[in-house]
Amino acid sequence: MQSRTQCGTLTTQNVDESVLLKGWVQRRRDLGGLIFVDLRDRSGIVQVVFNPNINKDALEIAEKLRSEYVVEVKGTVKKREEATINAKMKTGEIEVEATEIHILNKSKALPIKIENQTDATEEIRLKYRYLDLRREEMQETMKLRHNISQAFRHYLDDNDFYEMETPMLTKSTPEGARDYLVPSRVHPGEFYALPQSPQLFKQLLMVSGFERYFQITRCFRDEDLRADRQPEFTQLDIETSFMDQEEIMAMTEEMLSSVVKKVKGVEVPTPFPRMTYEEAMERYGSDKPDTRFGLELVNVNNIVSESGFKVFKNAVESGGKVSAINVKGAADQFSRKDIDKLTELVAVYGAKGLAWMKVDGETFTGPIAKFFSEEEVKQLSAKLDASNNDLLLFVADKASVVADSLGALRLKLGKDLGLIDESKFNFLWVTDWPLFEYDEDEGRYHAAHHPFTMPQVQDVEKLEQDPANVKAQAYDVVLNGFELGGGSLRIYEKDLQEKMLKTLGFSDEEAKEQFGFLLEALEFGAPPHGGIALGLDRFVMILAGKTNLRDTILFPKTASASDPLTDAPSAVSTEQLDELFLKLTGKATE
Amino acid sequence: MQSRTQCGTLTTQNVDESVLLKGWVQRRRDLGGLIFVDLRDRSGIVQVVFNPNINKDALEIAEKLRSEYVVEVKGTVKKREEATINAKMKTGEIEVEATEIHILNKSKALPIKIENQTDATEEIRLKYRYLDLRREEMQETMKLRHNISQAFRHYLDDNDFYEMETPMLTKSTPEGARDYLVPSRVHPGEFYALPQSPQLFKQLLMVSGFERYFQITRCFRDEDLRADRQPEFTQLDIETSFMDQEEIMAMTEEMLSSVVKKVKGVEVPTPFPRMTYEEAMERYGSDKPDTRFGLELVNVNNIVSESGFKVFKNAVESGGKVSAINVKGAADQFSRKDIDKLTELVAVYGAKGLAWMKVDGETFTGPIAKFFSEEEVKQLSAKLDASNNDLLLFVADKASVVADSLGALRLKLGKDLGLIDESKFNFLWVTDWPLFEYDEDEGRYHAAHHPFTMPQVQDVEKLEQDPANVKAQAYDVVLNGFELGGGSLRIYEKDLQEKMLKTLGFSDEEAKEQFGFLLEALEFGAPPHGGIALGLDRFVMILAGKTNLRDTILFPKTASASDPLTDAPSAVSTEQLDELFLKLTGKATE
């Protein structure tokens, strides 16, 4: 039997060869008694010509072809005449003269077009996902995703990591996000939970002495969905024993840099730049700064603390902050109306206003310019590196509002003004995270990362008295303004872990009930250990140049966590519920 | 900072080198003022010596060491004196003279010993799984598992397959095994199901034009557990377009052979032997024959159909079957009592008796020998290749009972008589499976494989009238008597798929409700496609020489689908249930 040739691989090297092609009809044109068919398979497209002088029967079959019919074609590769060469096609210098054709399957008219620029709604794209996935850009993204996963595995395998599979049916732990539950049929009234991450299992594997673990695995969080969240997502999960923070970070850098090199051919220099959490918030108003452009936030507290402009003075006096962004050389591009729009944006983040001044030669203009002394203008100019035609934007508020609002404003301006070099892959470490976050609603501390994160050595003493100021041995890796992943050293001593849980408000009994097995494991020779987890979907998204996580996932869920293709979730039979000892309450969400 | 050296890698090559070791205390011996510690890490064990003349402080710390303490040791590699060389240890020619030691973590006395031959109960081993996994044989199995997974991925990547991730939260389809359900919080009263396999999604990926897909993925079946079943298990799942059965089988052979070569260094010849389902049942009484030994079943219907032994005659006349196993040269090893034991075994499989004769020179002896004519003895001798001191064992019953009982008897005898060469990897294809199984309880046909399996071309006509005799384009790959995996070509035409579902008893409406999306997809240019799925856990078990699937899985479930380590499944809060619109019925299993 003749073996199949891939359409997209044919070149002038193959001229006069006899080939067997199998694929889809991209389009058909009838011209001067001939029929031209663009035949597509995974590798690309080639033009097939049916000529009545070669085989009349084949031509007759070709007359029946419609878009997306599946066919098998035998023919001979021919060089095209100069005039008909298509420089836009990879195979544009040749065509295949068909000697035989069989229709393997037909196709109805398609509900969406198989073209890169689709105008189909997302709902339709997901309902007919198997057609949406035929589009070249989806095929390319999925191929890239495969290449990325394999590249991670190659690196980790080469570095003596074992890929190890942790359970999917596990125990529900209310700490953290909401669990997806799975009722047990064998144990009435009891439930498994799907893992939010393999965190505890990977720590136990370190207690087991495996030393170097990784897994590319599915994780589940039943959270309210946002554009960039999915109920199930894929994580590259890594854990090591006996390595310190520096070693784990260096290994991660080497791994990421080798993967980007392999799949994109781009050299990423190591070590990656680093920044503390505090510095990131101060300079970028974000814990995941996009460092591909400037527009940094500048704290001007010292200069404006005695200013005649009460808003600034009061902000500083009440323990808040005044920061500014200098939009270089853009004053003349921003009308009052434009600035009003920016004011609306910062208001979303709680800022009560956006103060602004324009630089005109040596002086500042605008409604608040009059409040600043000559000395203050001079100092602001120096600090903000202001020169003619710069636009200075200020927010004065408590620190978190200043960061959130100016951080968002910075990203919007960077995008709108075209300051972002899309070809760059800017990796960045953010370090020295706070160990806790205070939840004002609940009046208690939450773990900023997770309850197993190691405090910094000098802060251990503060755990009980001053948790707000305890820093973690934690590190996030940021890529182009996205949180790509986060890691930490873990607590490996039972006493410290118990203290940590206490600070989080666990009673001894609750701690034992939820994490007793971990506490016990720490008593049997647990080694120092730590690791990192990277979001694979997001990494694929960034490397593929996409803006939507759903474009990186084969069969994603909608914003309401449903799948329009299979219609999941759906009702199940009473028998199924009976077996699980469950009844529906019949109540619906308000 | 000095970088760490792995204990198990040290040899006489390293003598006089200064090393930093980190690991666990395997054992400590005090001898003549010195302390000897066997230090273990993932790579192996090395002996560390504490000598008061080198560092008295270090010796004092070493005095506190107990088994499984985690320590960091600096020292110098020394050649052992001839008399103290330990040939049993990989590192037995050297030892490390400690200059410094730090205790990184302590350990309580262990509930199980870290030794290969454990006598701990399985419950204890699972409760302290993180300790059980420290045992060398578990470490080796998990390393092998990693190597096997990576070897599959290398082969498939090299052959242009993409690894693609299908959803875990999907739609419940009652056809097949029982689903694990996941209640939806956003859609009251609705449920996702965890996948029993990615079957439909991988078929949709073929409709998408990906052509070559694979995935090493978790699958879930809520079945009553047996020793060799787990609620979640791992499958190597493969699907291809445009390949026929021969091509898929050849590719699978090449893949399996390359993996066994890579991880075990054993050459497995290809192509694998093949056998039809009918032949397997006839010759081995099993659809997954262990071909590492003989003891084949021989049908003697033709010889005994007119025999004076009524049991045989009647079995043949009523459409049943008489088959025999010849246990060569073993007649003198089997007393009446021994044979009674074998009779009990076949009774479990429904056989009403086990007839037997012993060969004594040219004649047969035993209680039923008298019923056979000289001619019949001659013919039986020839057919069964009987010679002096052979034991002939017969079952006469309907075909399925004969197969099941003699099949089980064959396996038991093969094992008991030591006929199985454990070093062999005997792969085998079983082909030409029936498409349907008749369910006598329900009075209807079930899909023997799954409802998407392609019938053999010549049998399509029989689908409606004579389903019992329709054969499938399906193939199982068997290894050493285990079903390693199964595959088939799939139905890619809507009409045939509809006919298939009808034969299975689906109304048009049910077919649409359950599989409407598949039927629709088949109308949009679905290519011919097929694939195979291999059980990874089982493959690891066989290659690791284990007999229990649980020894290949990091954190397996018990026979009641629970995890003694984390105590999953467990009760959840009323709030969690409320959010899911669920109530417990409070009923328990009878």
GROMACS .gro file of C-alpha atoms in nm, chain B residues 221-582:
model
  362
  811ARG     CA    1  -1.478   0.464   3.730
  812ASP     CA    2  -1.703   0.432   4.031
  813GLU     CA    3  -1.711   0.054   4.021
  814ASP     CA    4  -1.704  -0.199   4.296
  815LEU     CA    5  -1.337  -0.236   4.367
  816ARG     CA    6  -1.136  -0.550   4.318
  817ALA     CA    7  -0.773  -0.612   4.398
  818ASP     CA    8  -0.663  -0.485   4.060
  819ARG     CA    9  -0.897  -0.187   4.028
  820GLN     CA   10  -0.869   0.170   4.147
  821PRO     CA   11  -1.136   0.442   4.134
  822GLU     CA   12  -0.886   0.659   3.948
  823PHE     CA   13  -0.630   0.513   3.712
  824THR     CA   14  -0.394   0.638   3.446
  825GLN     CA   15  -0.430   0.569   3.079
  826LEU     CA   16  -0.206   0.632   2.781
  827ASP     CA   17  -0.467   0.741   2.532
  828ILE     CA   18  -0.393   0.755   2.159
  829GLU     CA   19  -0.601   0.848   1.856
  830THR     CA   20  -0.508   0.885   1.490
  831SER     CA   21  -0.678   0.978   1.165
  832PHE     CA   22  -0.643   0.809   0.828
  833MET     CA   23  -0.457   0.509   0.971
  834ASP     CA   24  -0.601   0.161   0.928
  835GLN     CA   25  -0.598  -0.119   1.184
  836GLU     CA   26  -0.269  -0.261   1.057
  837GLU     CA   27  -0.096   0.074   1.076
  838ILE     CA   28  -0.219   0.144   1.428
  839MET     CA   29  -0.113  -0.202   1.545
  840ALA     CA   30   0.231  -0.168   1.386
  841MET     CA   31   0.280   0.174   1.544
  842THR     CA   32   0.173   0.039   1.886
  843GLU     CA   33   0.416  -0.252   1.855
  844GLU     CA   34   0.702  -0.024   1.766
  845MET     CA   35   0.614   0.205   2.059
  846LEU     CA   36   0.584  -0.072   2.319
  847SER     CA   37   0.895  -0.243   2.198
  848SER     CA   38   1.094   0.083   2.211
  849VAL     CA   39   0.970   0.157   2.565
  850VAL     CA   40   1.056  -0.191   2.698
  851LYS     CA   41   1.397  -0.164   2.535
  852LYS     CA   42   1.456   0.177   2.690
  853VAL     CA   43   1.345   0.106   3.045
  854LYS     CA   44   1.428  -0.265   3.079
  855GLY     CA   45   1.695  -0.315   2.814
  856VAL     CA   46   1.497  -0.608   2.677
  857GLU     CA   47   1.443  -0.660   2.303
  858VAL     CA   48   1.082  -0.741   2.222
  859PRO     CA   49   1.051  -0.873   1.867
  860THR     CA   50   0.788  -0.722   1.641
  861PRO     CA   51   0.537  -0.786   1.498
  862PHE     CA   52   0.369  -0.932   1.806
  863PRO     CA   53   0.195  -1.268   1.766
  864ARG     CA   54  -0.176  -1.243   1.688
  865MET     CA   55  -0.477  -1.450   1.771
  866THR     CA   56  -0.846  -1.401   1.711
  867TYR     CA   57  -1.077  -1.374   2.010
  868GLU     CA   58  -1.226  -1.710   1.914
  869GLU     CA   59  -0.890  -1.878   1.902
  870ALA     CA   60  -0.785  -1.727   2.234
  871MET     CA   61  -1.099  -1.856   2.402
  872GLU     CA   62  -1.058  -2.198   2.241
  873ARG     CA   63  -0.688  -2.248   2.314
  874TYR     CA   64  -0.646  -2.055   2.639
  875GLY     CA   65  -0.999  -2.019   2.778
  876SER     CA   66  -0.922  -1.649   2.809
  877ASP     CA   67  -0.945  -1.331   2.603
  878LYS     CA   68  -0.606  -1.231   2.746
  879PRO     CA   69  -0.390  -1.543   2.720
  880ASP     CA   70  -0.066  -1.571   2.910
  881THR     CA   71   0.150  -1.724   2.638
  882ARG     CA   72   0.459  -1.765   2.853
  883PHE     CA   73   0.370  -2.131   2.905
  884GLY     CA   74   0.178  -2.411   2.734
  885LEU     CA   75  -0.094  -2.620   2.900
  886GLU     CA   76  -0.323  -2.521   2.617
  887LEU     CA   77  -0.688  -2.620   2.607
  888VAL     CA   78  -0.766  -2.881   2.342
  889ASN     CA   79  -1.116  -2.929   2.208
  890VAL     CA   80  -1.195  -3.301   2.189
  891ASN     CA   81  -1.559  -3.276   2.081
  892ASN     CA   82  -1.503  -3.478   1.765
  893ILE     CA   83  -1.346  -3.765   1.954
  894VAL     CA   84  -1.585  -3.791   2.248
  895SER     CA   85  -1.916  -3.712   2.079
  896GLU     CA   86  -2.008  -4.079   2.064
  897SER     CA   87  -1.823  -4.177   2.378
  898GLY     CA   88  -1.962  -4.410   2.639
  899PHE     CA   89  -1.899  -4.142   2.897
  900LYS     CA   90  -2.242  -3.978   2.905
  901VAL     CA   91  -2.123  -3.651   3.054
  902PHE     CA   92  -1.904  -3.588   2.749
  903LYS     CA   93  -2.155  -3.717   2.498
  904ASN     CA   94  -2.436  -3.508   2.644
  905ALA     CA   95  -2.225  -3.193   2.656
  906VAL     CA   96  -2.150  -3.221   2.285
  907GLU     CA   97  -2.507  -3.312   2.194
  908SER     CA   98  -2.653  -3.015   2.380
  909GLY     CA   99  -2.429  -2.775   2.187
  910GLY     CA  100  -2.163  -2.759   2.453
  911LYS     CA  101  -1.804  -2.853   2.447
  912VAL     CA  102  -1.545  -3.088   2.593
  913SER     CA  103  -1.191  -2.958   2.626
  914ALA     CA  104  -0.886  -3.094   2.797
  915ILE     CA  105  -0.553  -2.984   2.937
  916ASN     CA  106  -0.261  -3.222   2.930
  917VAL     CA  107  -0.037  -3.170   3.232
  918LYS     CA  108   0.275  -3.333   3.090
  919GLY     CA  109   0.464  -3.583   3.304
  920ALA     CA  110   0.282  -3.477   3.621
  921ALA     CA  111   0.040  -3.763   3.683
  922ASP     CA  112   0.246  -3.894   3.973
  923GLN     CA  113   0.249  -3.551   4.138
  924PHE     CA  114  -0.130  -3.534   4.168
  925SER     CA  115  -0.309  -3.739   4.432
  926ARG     CA  116  -0.687  -3.777   4.436
  927LYS     CA  117  -0.689  -3.508   4.701
  928ASP     CA  118  -0.492  -3.272   4.479
  929ILE     CA  119  -0.736  -3.331   4.198
  930ASP     CA  120  -1.028  -3.267   4.434
  931LYS     CA  121  -0.875  -2.926   4.502
  932LEU     CA  122  -0.864  -2.855   4.129
  933THR     CA  123  -1.226  -2.966   4.104
  934GLU     CA  124  -1.317  -2.707   4.365
  935LEU     CA  125  -1.141  -2.442   4.159
  936VAL     CA  126  -1.327  -2.518   3.835
  937ALA     CA  127  -1.655  -2.530   4.033
  938VAL     CA  128  -1.608  -2.160   4.114
  939TYR     CA  129  -1.638  -2.097   3.742
  940GLY     CA  130  -1.955  -2.302   3.711
  941ALA     CA  131  -1.809  -2.634   3.600
  942LYS     CA  132  -2.010  -2.924   3.736
  943GLY     CA  133  -1.703  -3.145   3.752
  944LEU     CA  134  -1.346  -3.203   3.650
  945ALA     CA  135  -1.297  -3.533   3.468
  946TRP     CA  136  -0.945  -3.673   3.470
  947MET     CA  137  -0.738  -3.962   3.345
  948LYS     CA  138  -0.376  -4.051   3.393
  949VAL     CA  139  -0.162  -4.194   3.116
  950ASP     CA  140   0.002  -4.520   3.206
  951GLY     CA  141   0.215  -4.635   2.915
  952GLU     CA  142  -0.033  -4.675   2.631
  953THR     CA  143  -0.344  -4.682   2.844
  954PHE     CA  144  -0.549  -4.437   3.045
  955THR     CA  145  -0.629  -4.495   3.411
  956GLY     CA  146  -0.871  -4.337   3.654
  957PRO     CA  147  -1.241  -4.377   3.730
  958ILE     CA  148  -1.367  -4.271   3.386
  959ALA     CA  149  -1.105  -4.449   3.178
  960LYS     CA  150  -1.330  -4.748   3.134
  961PHE     CA  151  -1.580  -4.549   2.928
  962PHE     CA  152  -1.339  -4.494   2.641
  963SER     CA  153  -1.282  -4.736   2.358
  964GLU     CA  154  -0.936  -4.831   2.242
  965GLU     CA  155  -0.987  -4.617   1.933
  966GLU     CA  156  -1.099  -4.319   2.141
  967VAL     CA  157  -0.795  -4.355   2.369
  968LYS     CA  158  -0.574  -4.363   2.061
  969GLN     CA  159  -0.735  -4.054   1.914
  970LEU     CA  160  -0.728  -3.865   2.245
  971SER     CA  161  -0.362  -3.961   2.291
  972ALA     CA  162  -0.279  -3.825   1.950
  973LYS     CA  163  -0.480  -3.507   1.985
  974LEU     CA  164  -0.355  -3.435   2.337
  975ASP     CA  165   0.000  -3.546   2.263
  976ALA     CA  166  -0.030  -3.782   2.560
  977SER     CA  167   0.255  -3.994   2.683
  978ASN     CA  168   0.343  -4.183   2.995
  979ASN     CA  169   0.271  -4.013   3.328
  980ASP     CA  170   0.066  -3.729   3.176
  981LEU     CA  171  -0.238  -3.602   3.364
  982LEU     CA  172  -0.539  -3.524   3.143
  983LEU     CA  173  -0.799  -3.287   3.284
  984PHE     CA  174  -1.138  -3.243   3.113
  985VAL     CA  175  -1.432  -3.008   3.152
  986ALA     CA  176  -1.756  -3.074   2.962
  987ASP     CA  177  -2.006  -2.792   2.969
  988LYS     CA  178  -2.133  -2.502   2.766
  989ALA     CA  179  -1.851  -2.323   2.587
  990SER     CA  180  -1.827  -2.025   2.823
  991VAL     CA  181  -1.802  -2.246   3.133
  992VAL     CA  182  -1.539  -2.467   2.968
  993ALA     CA  183  -1.335  -2.160   2.878
  994ASP     CA  184  -1.363  -1.989   3.215
  995SER     CA  185  -1.297  -2.297   3.426
  996LEU     CA  186  -1.017  -2.451   3.221
  997GLY     CA  187  -0.870  -2.103   3.161
  998ALA     CA  188  -0.847  -2.048   3.538
  999LEU     CA  189  -0.720  -2.404   3.593
 1000ARG     CA  190  -0.449  -2.350   3.333
 1001LEU     CA  191  -0.324  -2.035   3.507
 1002LYS     CA  192  -0.320  -2.204   3.845
 1003LEU     CA  193  -0.132  -2.506   3.716
 1004GLY     CA  194   0.112  -2.289   3.524
 1005LYS     CA  195   0.194  -2.101   3.842
 1006ASP     CA  196   0.197  -2.398   4.081
 1007LEU     CA  197   0.413  -2.610   3.852
 1008GLY     CA  198   0.659  -2.325   3.796
 1009LEU     CA  199   0.603  -2.323   3.419
 1010ILE     CA  200   0.608  -1.943   3.388
 1011ASP     CA  201   0.931  -1.775   3.281
 1012GLU     CA  202   0.906  -1.450   3.477
 1013SER     CA  203   1.177  -1.285   3.271
 1014LYS     CA  204   0.967  -1.294   2.954
 1015PHE     CA  205   0.758  -1.009   2.817
 1016ASN     CA  206   0.507  -1.189   2.597
 1017PHE     CA  207   0.300  -0.943   2.401
 1018LEU     CA  208   0.005  -1.069   2.200
 1019TRP     CA  209  -0.270  -0.914   1.989
 1020VAL     CA  210  -0.622  -1.045   2.028
 1021THR     CA  211  -0.834  -0.943   1.730
 1022ASP     CA  212  -1.177  -0.992   1.573
 1023TRP     CA  213  -1.376  -0.926   1.887
 1024PRO     CA  214  -1.752  -0.954   1.895
 1025LEU     CA  215  -1.906  -0.606   1.867
 1026PHE     CA  216  -2.179  -0.683   2.118
 1027GLU     CA  217  -2.233  -0.874   2.438
 1028TYR     CA  218  -2.579  -0.999   2.519
 1029ASP     CA  219  -2.697  -0.906   2.867
 1030GLU     CA  220  -2.933  -1.179   2.977
 1031ASP     CA  221  -3.058  -0.986   3.282
 1032GLU     CA  222  -3.151  -0.681   3.081
 1033GLY     CA  223  -3.244  -0.873   2.770
 1034ARG     CA  224  -3.046  -0.642   2.547
 1035TYR     CA  225  -2.712  -0.601   2.376
 1036HIS     CA  226  -2.430  -0.400   2.525
 1037ALA     CA  227  -2.132  -0.270   2.334
 1038ALA     CA  228  -1.849  -0.514   2.406
 1039HIS     CA  229  -1.594  -0.234   2.367
 1040HIS     CA  230  -1.788   0.094   2.348
 1041PRO     CA  231  -2.070   0.220   2.125
 1042PHE     CA  232  -1.834   0.396   1.884
 1043THR     CA  233  -1.649   0.088   1.766
 1044MET     CA  234  -1.654   0.017   1.395
 1045PRO     CA  235  -1.807  -0.316   1.287
 1046GLN     CA  236  -1.610  -0.523   1.040
 1047VAL     CA  237  -1.706  -0.428   0.685
 1048GLN     CA  238  -1.860  -0.764   0.593
 1049ASP     CA  239  -2.075  -0.761   0.909
 1050VAL     CA  240  -2.238  -0.418   0.877
 1051GLU     CA  241  -2.542  -0.578   0.713
 1052LYS     CA  242  -2.599  -0.799   1.018
 1053LEU     CA  243  -2.622  -0.509   1.262
 1054GLU     CA  244  -2.999  -0.513   1.284
 1055GLN     CA  245  -3.082  -0.879   1.225
 1056ASP     CA  246  -2.794  -1.068   1.377
 1057PRO     CA  247  -2.595  -0.851   1.617
 1058ALA     CA  248  -2.457  -1.153   1.803
 1059ASN     CA  249  -2.245  -1.238   1.501
 1060VAL     CA  250  -2.111  -0.894   1.419
 1061LYS     CA  251  -1.737  -0.865   1.466
 1062ALA     CA  252  -1.559  -0.543   1.555
 1063GLN     CA  253  -1.256  -0.375   1.405
 1064ALA     CA  254  -1.107  -0.396   1.751
 1065TYR     CA  255  -0.778  -0.520   1.891
 1066ASP     CA  256  -0.652  -0.577   2.242
 1067VAL     CA  257  -0.289  -0.590   2.331
 1068VAL     CA  258  -0.211  -0.849   2.598
 1069LEU     CA  259   0.107  -0.874   2.803
 1070ASN     CA  260   0.184  -1.183   3.013
 1071GLY     CA  261  -0.185  -1.258   3.056
 1072PHE     CA  262  -0.292  -0.905   3.141
 1073GLU     CA  263  -0.507  -0.690   2.920
 1074LEU     CA  264  -0.262  -0.408   2.865
 1075GLY     CA  265  -0.487  -0.208   2.638
 1076GLY     CA  266  -0.756  -0.207   2.379
 1077GLY     CA  267  -0.826  -0.019   2.064
 1078SER     CA  268  -1.051  -0.003   1.766
 1079LEU     CA  269  -1.138   0.185   1.455
 1080ARG     CA  270  -1.428   0.419   1.526
 1081ILE     CA  271  -1.749   0.482   1.341
 1082TYR     CA  272  -1.708   0.804   1.145
 1083GLU     CA  273  -2.037   0.810   0.958
 1084LYS     CA  274  -2.347   0.948   1.123
 1085ASP     CA  275  -2.587   0.690   0.975
 1086LEU     CA  276  -2.384   0.395   1.097
 1087GLN     CA  277  -2.342   0.552   1.441
 1088GLU     CA  278  -2.719   0.600   1.464
 1089LYS     CA  279  -2.779   0.241   1.361
 1090MET     CA  280  -2.532   0.125   1.623
 1091LEU     CA  281  -2.705   0.321   1.900
 1092LYS     CA  282  -3.041   0.182   1.786
 1093THR     CA  283  -2.907  -0.174   1.815
 1094LEU     CA  284  -2.799  -0.086   2.168
 1095GLY     CA  285  -3.157   0.009   2.248
 1096PHE     CA  286  -3.132   0.387   2.230
 1097SER     CA  287  -3.443   0.567   2.108
 1098ASP     CA  288  -3.375   0.850   1.861
 1099GLU     CA  289  -3.438   1.092   2.143
 1100GLU     CA  290  -3.203   0.924   2.388
 1101ALA     CA  291  -2.936   0.902   2.120
 1102LYS     CA  292  -2.968   1.273   2.056
 1103GLU     CA  293  -2.978   1.364   2.425
 1104GLN     CA  294  -2.664   1.164   2.509
 1105PHE     CA  295  -2.457   1.173   2.193
 1106GLY     CA  296  -2.617   1.447   1.981
 1107PHE     CA  297  -2.293   1.646   1.971
 1108LEU     CA  298  -2.100   1.347   1.840
 1109LEU     CA  299  -2.363   1.264   1.577
 1110GLU     CA  300  -2.358   1.626   1.464
 1111ALA     CA  301  -1.978   1.635   1.453
 1112LEU     CA  302  -1.978   1.331   1.223
 1113GLU     CA  303  -2.170   1.538   0.968
 1114PHE     CA  304  -1.902   1.804   0.931
 1115GLY     CA  305  -1.622   1.615   0.760
 1116ALA     CA  306  -1.517   1.354   1.016
 1117PRO     CA  307  -1.212   1.161   0.893
 1118PRO     CA  308  -1.172   0.784   0.932
 1119HIS     CA  309  -1.003   0.741   1.269
 1120GLY     CA  310  -0.909   0.494   1.537
 1121GLY     CA  311  -0.681   0.449   1.830
 1122ILE     CA  312  -0.587   0.260   2.138
 1123ALA     CA  313  -0.568   0.309   2.515
 1124LEU     CA  314  -0.314   0.142   2.741
 1125GLY     CA  315  -0.336   0.100   3.117
 1126LEU     CA  316  -0.027   0.270   3.254
 1127ASP     CA  317  -0.060   0.141   3.611
 1128ARG     CA  318  -0.078  -0.216   3.488
 1129PHE     CA  319   0.213  -0.174   3.248
 1130VAL     CA  320   0.427  -0.037   3.531
 1131MET     CA  321   0.316  -0.327   3.751
 1132ILE     CA  322   0.426  -0.586   3.498
 1133LEU     CA  323   0.755  -0.418   3.413
 1134ALA     CA  324   0.831  -0.368   3.783
 1135GLY     CA  325   0.759  -0.733   3.848
 1136LYS     CA  326   0.487  -0.647   4.099
 1137THR     CA  327   0.160  -0.826   4.152
 1138ASN     CA  328  -0.042  -0.546   4.308
 1139LEU     CA  329  -0.155  -0.236   4.121
 1140ARG     CA  330  -0.139  -0.036   4.444
 1141ASP     CA  331   0.237  -0.078   4.452
 1142THR     CA  332   0.261   0.126   4.132
 1143ILE     CA  333   0.049   0.420   4.251
 1144LEU     CA  334   0.181   0.686   4.490
 1145PHE     CA  335  -0.133   0.733   4.695
 1146PRO     CA  336  -0.377   0.456   4.606
 1147LYS     CA  337  -0.720   0.397   4.755
 1148THR     CA  338  -0.814   0.095   4.964
 1149ALA     CA  339  -1.067  -0.166   4.855
 1150SER     CA  340  -1.340   0.062   4.992
 1151ALA     CA  341  -1.214   0.353   4.784
 1152SER     CA  342  -1.082   0.546   5.079
 1153ASP     CA  343  -0.744   0.694   5.166
 1154PRO     CA  344  -0.631   0.612   5.521
 1155LEU     CA  345  -0.368   0.887   5.501
 1156THR     CA  346  -0.586   1.194   5.441
 1157ASP     CA  347  -0.907   1.024   5.551
 1158ALA     CA  348  -1.078   1.093   5.218
 1159PRO     CA  349  -1.366   1.079   5.153
 1160SER     CA  350  -1.493   1.271   5.452
 1161ALA     CA  351  -1.791   1.472   5.572
 1162VAL     CA  352  -1.827   1.828   5.445
 1163SER     CA  353  -1.998   2.128   5.598
 1164THR     CA  354  -2.366   2.212   5.561
 1165GLU     CA  355  -2.260   2.538   5.398
 1166GLN     CA  356  -2.076   2.346   5.128
 1167LEU     CA  357  -2.384   2.132   5.063
 1168ASP     CA  358  -2.619   2.432   5.065
 1169GLU     CA  359  -2.410   2.601   4.800
 1170LEU     CA  360  -2.451   2.292   4.585
 1171PHE     CA  361  -2.829   2.271   4.644
 1172LEU     CA  362  -2.788   1.927   4.796
   0.00000   0.00000   0.00000
